Amino acid sequence: MNQVAPFYADHVGSILRTKAIKEAREKFQSGEITTQELREIENEEIKYIVEKQKEVGLKAITDGEFRRAWWHFDFLENLDGVEGYDAAGGIQFSKVQTKSHSVKITGPIDFTTHPFIEDFIFLKEAVGENHVAKQTIPSPAMLHYRGDMEYQPYIDDADKFVADLAAAYQKAIQAFYDAGCRYLQLDDTSWSYLCSDEQREVVRERGFDPDTLQETYKTLINEAIKYKPADMVITMHICRGNFRSTWIAEGGYGPVAETLFGKLNIDGFFLEYDNERSGDFSPLKYVARPDLKIVLGLITSKTGDLEDETAIKARIKEASEIVPLNQLCLSPQCGFASTEEGNILSEEEQWNKLRYVVKIAEDVWGK
């Protein structure tokens, strides 16, 4: 199998929080344990899931996002000029809503120090030399899309906000690289929202034109990764929403495919292809670069049932008629716990899913 990320058998990153993590979080919230005691429990549980990922055969190893409550807010609210706050309501998913939380921009955006750097150093040491420590962070587009703007200079000059945000991410990427990171993933829901008629209307209600926003995010992301070192791989996961096994957006990648696959300087895309809401493979015709990897999210992380192996292999073959097989990879369509609540399946089912990804990948691409 290929030894350069993304790997033929890969995963998005988040993992169901273990019982010990959940209990420790509750005790911390009630004041029964200190910040340091919580971190020590997190350390032990991260070491445990690192070994579990190795055991199921994965090459890329994450910390499962075990130190986070959210896939995006924990990173964003630790940028300079950003604050987390308890919002009036949560994010609305299909038939369910998250707990109330959001972020607001209150000052000039920058990246100086950030707790995720220390967290990555711990992960890399736990992973060791024979596997690759993978770091996940939200795409810069997520602060633009989700952040409530309260800083007047950015209200007066939207281009200045985009420029400062890109510059902050340039510093973040370099900081992760200096800490030893060679595999970084940007998680992004905005592109899938731009594929959804319903969500495009939401974008308009918020005062943005969906097509203009697409161009803004192309510029923002390309500027953010402009100075990435040559030996660092940066991928992007395009998510349609993932909370307690529910979703937000639906629609194929057609409306954004030409920009996404042809104009973003990303090394690989993790794409959700686990059901009919995801559309077909035809938008992949815009994949022109021979070095661009497409990770097919054909295995759902929303349920514990294993997909039909023959059907999955047939879909990989179908995709390979558009994109060469050696540019394709396989993964679950999303992480298992975009928030600390996690999807509705058991830990054993989760590990079986990841083991299944490895098994199918070895059958298709070889060991």
Coordinates of N, CA and C in Angstrom, one line a residue, residues 109 140 144 149 154 157-168 215-217 219-221 223-224:
I109 N -7.5 39.1 14.0 CA -7.2 37.7 14.0 C -5.7 37.5 13.8
P140 N -10.0 27.4 7.5 CA -10.2 28.8 7.8 C -11.6 29.3 7.4
H144 N -15.0 32.1 9.0 CA -15.7 33.1 8.2 C -17.2 32.7 8.1
M149 N -19.4 38.3 13.6 CA -18.5 39.4 13.5 C -18.9 40.6 14.4
Y154 N -13.2 44.9 10.6 CA -13.5 43.8 9.7 C -14.9 44.0 9.1
D157 N -14.2 46.4 6.4 CA -13.3 45.9 5.4 C -13.2 44.4 5.4
A158 N -14.1 43.7 4.7 CA -14.2 42.3 4.7 C -13.0 41.6 4.1
D159 N -12.3 42.3 3.1 CA -11.1 41.7 2.5 C -10.0 41.7 3.6
K160 N -9.9 42.6 4.5 CA -8.9 42.6 5.5 C -9.1 41.4 6.5
F161 N -10.4 41.1 6.8 CA -10.7 39.9 7.6 C -10.1 38.6 6.9
V162 N -10.4 38.5 5.6 CA -9.9 37.3 4.9 C -8.4 37.3 4.9
A163 N -7.7 38.4 4.6 CA -6.3 38.4 4.6 C -5.7 38.1 5.9
D164 N -6.2 38.6 7.0 CA -5.7 38.4 8.3 C -5.9 36.9 8.7
L165 N -7.1 36.4 8.4 CA -7.4 35.0 8.7 C -6.4 34.0 7.9
A166 N -6.2 34.3 6.7 CA -5.2 33.5 5.9 C -3.8 33.6 6.5
A167 N -3.4 34.8 6.9 CA -2.1 34.9 7.5 C -2.0 34.2 8.9
A168 N -3.1 34.2 9.6 CA -3.0 33.4 10.9 C -2.9 31.9 10.6
E215 N -15.8 31.7 -4.4 CA -14.6 32.4 -4.8 C -13.8 32.9 -3.6
T216 N -14.5 33.4 -2.6 CA -13.8 33.9 -1.4 C -13.1 32.8 -0.7
Y217 N -13.8 31.6 -0.5 CA -13.2 30.5 0.2 C -12.0 29.9 -0.6
T219 N -9.9 31.6 -2.5 CA -8.8 32.5 -2.2 C -8.3 32.4 -0.8
L220 N -9.2 32.3 0.2 CA -8.8 32.2 1.6 C -8.0 30.9 1.8
I221 N -8.5 29.8 1.3 CA -7.8 28.5 1.6 C -6.4 28.5 0.9
E223 N -4.5 30.9 0.0 CA -3.6 31.8 0.7 C -3.2 31.2 2.0
A224 N -4.1 30.5 2.7 CA -3.7 29.9 4.0 C -2.7 28.9 3.9

